[in-house]
Coordinates of C-alpha atoms in Angstrom, one line a residue:
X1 CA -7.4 35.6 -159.5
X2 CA -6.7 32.6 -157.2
X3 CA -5.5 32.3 -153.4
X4 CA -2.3 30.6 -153.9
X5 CA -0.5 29.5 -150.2
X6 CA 2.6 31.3 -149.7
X7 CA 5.8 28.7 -150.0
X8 CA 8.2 30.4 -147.4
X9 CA 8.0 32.4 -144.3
X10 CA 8.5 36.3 -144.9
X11 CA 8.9 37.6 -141.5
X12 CA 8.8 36.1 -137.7
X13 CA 6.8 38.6 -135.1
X14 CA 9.5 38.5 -132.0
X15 CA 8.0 39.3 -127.9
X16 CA 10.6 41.4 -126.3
X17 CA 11.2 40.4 -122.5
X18 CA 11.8 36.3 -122.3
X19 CA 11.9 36.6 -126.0
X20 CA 14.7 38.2 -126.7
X21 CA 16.0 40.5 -124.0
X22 CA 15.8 39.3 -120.3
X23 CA 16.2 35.7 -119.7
X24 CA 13.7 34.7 -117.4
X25 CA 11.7 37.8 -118.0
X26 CA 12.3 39.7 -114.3
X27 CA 12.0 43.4 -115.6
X28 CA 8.2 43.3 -115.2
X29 CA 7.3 40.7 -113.0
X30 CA 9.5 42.2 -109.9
X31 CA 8.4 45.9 -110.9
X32 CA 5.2 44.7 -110.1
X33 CA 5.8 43.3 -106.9
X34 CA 7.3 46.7 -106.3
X35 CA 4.4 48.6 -107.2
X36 CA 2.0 46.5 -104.8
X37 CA 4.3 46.5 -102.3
X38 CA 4.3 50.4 -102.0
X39 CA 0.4 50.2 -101.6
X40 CA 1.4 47.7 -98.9
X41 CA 0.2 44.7 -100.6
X42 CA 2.4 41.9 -100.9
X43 CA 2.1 39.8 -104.2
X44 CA 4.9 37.1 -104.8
X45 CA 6.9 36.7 -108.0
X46 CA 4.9 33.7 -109.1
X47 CA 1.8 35.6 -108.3
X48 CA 2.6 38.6 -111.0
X49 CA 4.2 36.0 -113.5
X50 CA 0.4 35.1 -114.0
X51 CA -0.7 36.6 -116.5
X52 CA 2.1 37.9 -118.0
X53 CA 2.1 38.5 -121.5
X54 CA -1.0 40.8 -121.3
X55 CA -1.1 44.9 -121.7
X56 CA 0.5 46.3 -118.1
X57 CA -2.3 47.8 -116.8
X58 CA -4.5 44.2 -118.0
X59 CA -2.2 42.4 -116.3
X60 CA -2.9 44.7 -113.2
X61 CA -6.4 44.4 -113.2
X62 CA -6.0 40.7 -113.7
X63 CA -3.7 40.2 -110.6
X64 CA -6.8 42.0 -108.8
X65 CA -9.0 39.9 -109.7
X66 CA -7.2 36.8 -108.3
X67 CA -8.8 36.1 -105.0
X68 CA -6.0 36.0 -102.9
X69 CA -4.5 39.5 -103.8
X70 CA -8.7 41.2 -103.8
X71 CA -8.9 39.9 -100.4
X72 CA -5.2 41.5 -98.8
X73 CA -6.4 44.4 -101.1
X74 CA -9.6 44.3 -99.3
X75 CA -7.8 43.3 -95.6
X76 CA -6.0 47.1 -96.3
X77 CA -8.2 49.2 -98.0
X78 CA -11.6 47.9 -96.4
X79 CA -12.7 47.2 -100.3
X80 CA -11.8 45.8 -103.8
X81 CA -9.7 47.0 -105.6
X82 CA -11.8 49.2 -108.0
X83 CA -10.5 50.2 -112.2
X84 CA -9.7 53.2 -110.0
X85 CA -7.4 51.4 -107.9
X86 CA -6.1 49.5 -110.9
X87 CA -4.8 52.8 -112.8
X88 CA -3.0 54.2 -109.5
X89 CA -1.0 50.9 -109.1
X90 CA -0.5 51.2 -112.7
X91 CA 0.5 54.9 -112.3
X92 CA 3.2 54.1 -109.7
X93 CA 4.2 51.1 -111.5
X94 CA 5.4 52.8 -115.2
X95 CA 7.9 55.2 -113.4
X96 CA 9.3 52.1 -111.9
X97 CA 9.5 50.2 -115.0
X98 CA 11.3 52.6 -117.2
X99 CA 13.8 53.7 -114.2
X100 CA 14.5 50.1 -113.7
X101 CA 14.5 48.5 -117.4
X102 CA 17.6 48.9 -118.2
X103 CA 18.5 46.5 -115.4
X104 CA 17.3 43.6 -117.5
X105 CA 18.5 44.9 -120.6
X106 CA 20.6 42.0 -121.5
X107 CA 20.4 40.4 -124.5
X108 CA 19.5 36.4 -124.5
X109 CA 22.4 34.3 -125.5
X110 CA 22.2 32.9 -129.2
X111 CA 19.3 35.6 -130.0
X112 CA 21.5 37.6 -132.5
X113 CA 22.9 34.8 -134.4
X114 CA 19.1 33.1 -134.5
X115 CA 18.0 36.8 -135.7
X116 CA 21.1 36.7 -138.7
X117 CA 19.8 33.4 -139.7
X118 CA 16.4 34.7 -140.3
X119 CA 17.8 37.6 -141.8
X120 CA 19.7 35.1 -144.1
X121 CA 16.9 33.4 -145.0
X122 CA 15.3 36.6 -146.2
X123 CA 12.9 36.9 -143.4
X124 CA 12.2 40.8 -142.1
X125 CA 11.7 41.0 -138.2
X126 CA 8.4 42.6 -136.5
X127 CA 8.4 42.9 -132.8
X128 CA 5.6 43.8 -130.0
X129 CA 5.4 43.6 -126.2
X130 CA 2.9 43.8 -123.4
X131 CA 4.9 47.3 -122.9
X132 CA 4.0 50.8 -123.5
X133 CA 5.6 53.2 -126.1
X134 CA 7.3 55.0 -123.3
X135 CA 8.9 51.9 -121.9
X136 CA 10.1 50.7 -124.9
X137 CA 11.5 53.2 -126.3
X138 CA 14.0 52.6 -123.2
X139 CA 14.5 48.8 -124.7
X140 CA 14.3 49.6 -127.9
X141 CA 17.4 52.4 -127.3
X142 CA 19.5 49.9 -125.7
X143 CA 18.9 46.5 -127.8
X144 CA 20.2 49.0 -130.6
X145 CA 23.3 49.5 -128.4
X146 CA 23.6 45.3 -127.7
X147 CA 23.7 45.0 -131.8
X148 CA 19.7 44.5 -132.2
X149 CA 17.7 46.8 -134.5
X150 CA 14.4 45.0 -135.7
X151 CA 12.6 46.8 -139.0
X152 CA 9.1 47.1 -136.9
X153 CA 8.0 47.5 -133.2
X154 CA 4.1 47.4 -132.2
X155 CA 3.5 48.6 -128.3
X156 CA 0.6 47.5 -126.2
X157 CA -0.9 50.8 -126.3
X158 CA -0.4 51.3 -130.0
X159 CA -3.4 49.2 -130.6
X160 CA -7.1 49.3 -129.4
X161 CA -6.9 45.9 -128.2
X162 CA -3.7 44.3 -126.3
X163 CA -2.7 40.7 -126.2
X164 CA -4.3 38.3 -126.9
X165 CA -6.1 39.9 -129.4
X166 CA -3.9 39.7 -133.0
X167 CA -3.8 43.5 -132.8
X168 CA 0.0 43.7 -132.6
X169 CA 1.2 41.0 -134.7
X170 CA -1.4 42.2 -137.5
X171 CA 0.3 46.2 -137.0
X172 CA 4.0 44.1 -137.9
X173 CA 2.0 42.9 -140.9
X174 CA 0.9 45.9 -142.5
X175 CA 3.8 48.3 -141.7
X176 CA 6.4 45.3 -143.0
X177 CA 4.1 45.0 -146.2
X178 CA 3.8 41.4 -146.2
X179 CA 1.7 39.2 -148.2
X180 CA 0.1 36.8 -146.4
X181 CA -0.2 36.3 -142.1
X182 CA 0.7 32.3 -143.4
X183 CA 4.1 34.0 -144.2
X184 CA 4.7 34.9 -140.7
X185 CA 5.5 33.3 -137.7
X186 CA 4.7 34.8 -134.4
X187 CA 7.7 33.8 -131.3
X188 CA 6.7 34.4 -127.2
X189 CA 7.1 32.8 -124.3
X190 CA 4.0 33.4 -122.7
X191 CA 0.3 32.2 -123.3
X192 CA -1.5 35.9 -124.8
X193 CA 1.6 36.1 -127.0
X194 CA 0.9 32.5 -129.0
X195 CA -2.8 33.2 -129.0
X196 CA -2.1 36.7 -130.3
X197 CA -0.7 34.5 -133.3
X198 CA -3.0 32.1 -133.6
X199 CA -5.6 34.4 -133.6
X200 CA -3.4 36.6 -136.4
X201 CA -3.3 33.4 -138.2
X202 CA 0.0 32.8 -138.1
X203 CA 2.4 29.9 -137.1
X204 CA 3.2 30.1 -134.0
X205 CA 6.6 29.2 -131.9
X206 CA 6.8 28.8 -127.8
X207 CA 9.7 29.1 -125.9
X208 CA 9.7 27.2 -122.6
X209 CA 13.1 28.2 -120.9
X210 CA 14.2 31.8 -121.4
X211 CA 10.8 33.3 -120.5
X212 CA 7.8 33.4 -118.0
X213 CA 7.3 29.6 -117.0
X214 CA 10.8 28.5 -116.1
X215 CA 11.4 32.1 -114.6
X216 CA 15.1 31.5 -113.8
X217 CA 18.1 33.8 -115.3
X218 CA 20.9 32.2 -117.9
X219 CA 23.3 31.3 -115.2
X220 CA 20.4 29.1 -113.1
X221 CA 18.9 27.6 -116.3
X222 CA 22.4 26.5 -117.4
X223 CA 23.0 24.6 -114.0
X224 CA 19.6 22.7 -114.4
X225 CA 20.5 19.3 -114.6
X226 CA 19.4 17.2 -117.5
X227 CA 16.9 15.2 -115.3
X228 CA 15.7 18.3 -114.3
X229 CA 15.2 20.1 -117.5
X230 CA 13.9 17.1 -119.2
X231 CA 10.7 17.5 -116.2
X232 CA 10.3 21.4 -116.5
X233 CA 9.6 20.6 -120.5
X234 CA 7.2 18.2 -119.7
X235 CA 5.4 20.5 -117.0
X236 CA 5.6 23.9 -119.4
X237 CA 4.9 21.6 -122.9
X238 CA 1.5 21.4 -121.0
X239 CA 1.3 24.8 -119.6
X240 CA 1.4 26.1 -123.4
X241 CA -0.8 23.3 -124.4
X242 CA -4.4 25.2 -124.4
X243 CA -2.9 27.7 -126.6
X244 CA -1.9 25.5 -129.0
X245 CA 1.8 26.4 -130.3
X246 CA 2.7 25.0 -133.7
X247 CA 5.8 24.4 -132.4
X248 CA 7.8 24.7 -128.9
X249 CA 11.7 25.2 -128.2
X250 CA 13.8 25.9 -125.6
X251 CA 15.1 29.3 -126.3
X252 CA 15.6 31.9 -129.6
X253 CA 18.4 30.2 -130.2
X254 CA 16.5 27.2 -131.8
X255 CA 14.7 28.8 -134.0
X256 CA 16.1 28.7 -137.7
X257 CA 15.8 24.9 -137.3
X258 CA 12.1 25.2 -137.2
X259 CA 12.1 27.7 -139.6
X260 CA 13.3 25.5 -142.1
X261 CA 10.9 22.9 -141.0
X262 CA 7.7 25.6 -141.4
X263 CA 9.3 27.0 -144.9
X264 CA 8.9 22.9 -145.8
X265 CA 5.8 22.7 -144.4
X266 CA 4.4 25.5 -147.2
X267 CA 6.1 24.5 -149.8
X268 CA 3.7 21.5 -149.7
X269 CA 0.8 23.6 -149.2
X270 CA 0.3 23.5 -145.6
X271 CA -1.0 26.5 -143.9
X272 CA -1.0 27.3 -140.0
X273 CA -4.9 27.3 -139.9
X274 CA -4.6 23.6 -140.9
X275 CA -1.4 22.3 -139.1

């Protein structure tokens, strides 16, 4: 038998918040200022944007480690914060999270029709997150609602190893029975999410306006001006830069285009380990 390159995508591996639902990904970041603030530390919005993208409780023990937050931690407490400390903010953050997900529920405009397209093209549609099972069963229940059912969901703690490790996107892979990770093209819009691609072997797709780095909702993004959004592309372009995206658009809604282009790219033999 012979290796023979796929010669069209079978299945794109969607993020959730930023991705899909949530434009401007607030459900976690704020939740997370919340659950600081009611250890009485403050952390700002940009501060717990960070490292989004990671497993909660990662992304947690990350924020500690940032200088700034260890030494108001330690201004408060006398101390570090300890793995000890870590799991109680991350304690009193999940009941947060799942009583206020909902809030940010909302589906991003053009994400359906991008999804139909795919679905038109034959594709079948994985999905993971940096949340737990118990919060997304919450998004998962009222995407369903908004019109959005994908065939597979992965959860950070479904896997021994959270983003960036290819834990999640390979999970999509096996329980979709695909063929080949070449087939498959993982979407985020965070940093861990296109290395959790890259690292899955995959193509891999960055979106720079409805997620993390922009960090504004629909209604703000829309009343960018030109000028302005022409600037943010340039400053997130290089933000995504060390994890090396195939490919980077503005929101879901541009995807099928590049799908096409990637289904092109393979039926000339190109892979995503060599593009």
């Amino acid at each position: 038998m012979h290796y023979q390159t796929p010669t069209h995508l079978q299945a794109a591996i969607l993020d959730w918040a930023g991705t899909v639902v949530d434009f401007g990904s607030f459900a976690p970041t704020r939740i997370f200022v919340e659950a600081f603030a009611s250890f009485d530390v403050e952390i700002s919005l940009e501060e717990a944007r960070g490292p989004m993208g990671m497993g909660k409780w990662d992304h947690i023990r990350t924020l500690c480690d940032v200088p700034a937050i260890a030494a108001r931690f330690e201004r408060r407490f006398g101390r570090l914060p300890t793995d000890a400390d870590v799991t109680a903010l991350y304690e009193r953050f999940m009941p947060l999270q799942i009583a206020k997900v909902g809030e940010y529920s909302a589906l991003i405009p053009g994400a359906l029709e991008a999804i139909a397209a795919l679905r038109a093209r034959g594709m079948k549609i994985g999905t993971c997150s940096g949340y737990p099972r118990v919060v997304m069963d919450k998004v998962v229940e009222l995407a369903a609602e908004a019109g959005y059912r994908p065939d597979h969901v992965v959860a950070t703690d479904e896997v021994p190893k959270g983003r960036p490790s290819p834990a999640q996107a390979l999970a999509n892979v096996i329980a979709l029975g695909l063929d080949d990770v070449a087939a498959c093209v993982k979407v985020d819009d965070t940093e861990p999410g296109i290395l959790e691609g890259r690292s899955a072997g995959m193509w891999t797709v960055a979106l720079r306006f409805s997620g993390n780095f922009l960090g504004l909702d629909f209604a703000a993004y829309q009343a960018l001006p030109a000028e302005h959004l022409a600037e943010e592309r340039t400053r997130i372009d290089a933000l995504f830069a060390p994890s090396r995206p195939h490919y980077l658009i503005d929101t879901l809604a541009d995807l099928p285009e590049v799908i096409d282009q990637i289904n092109a790219r393979l039926a000339r033999g190109e892979t995503p380990a060599n593009a």
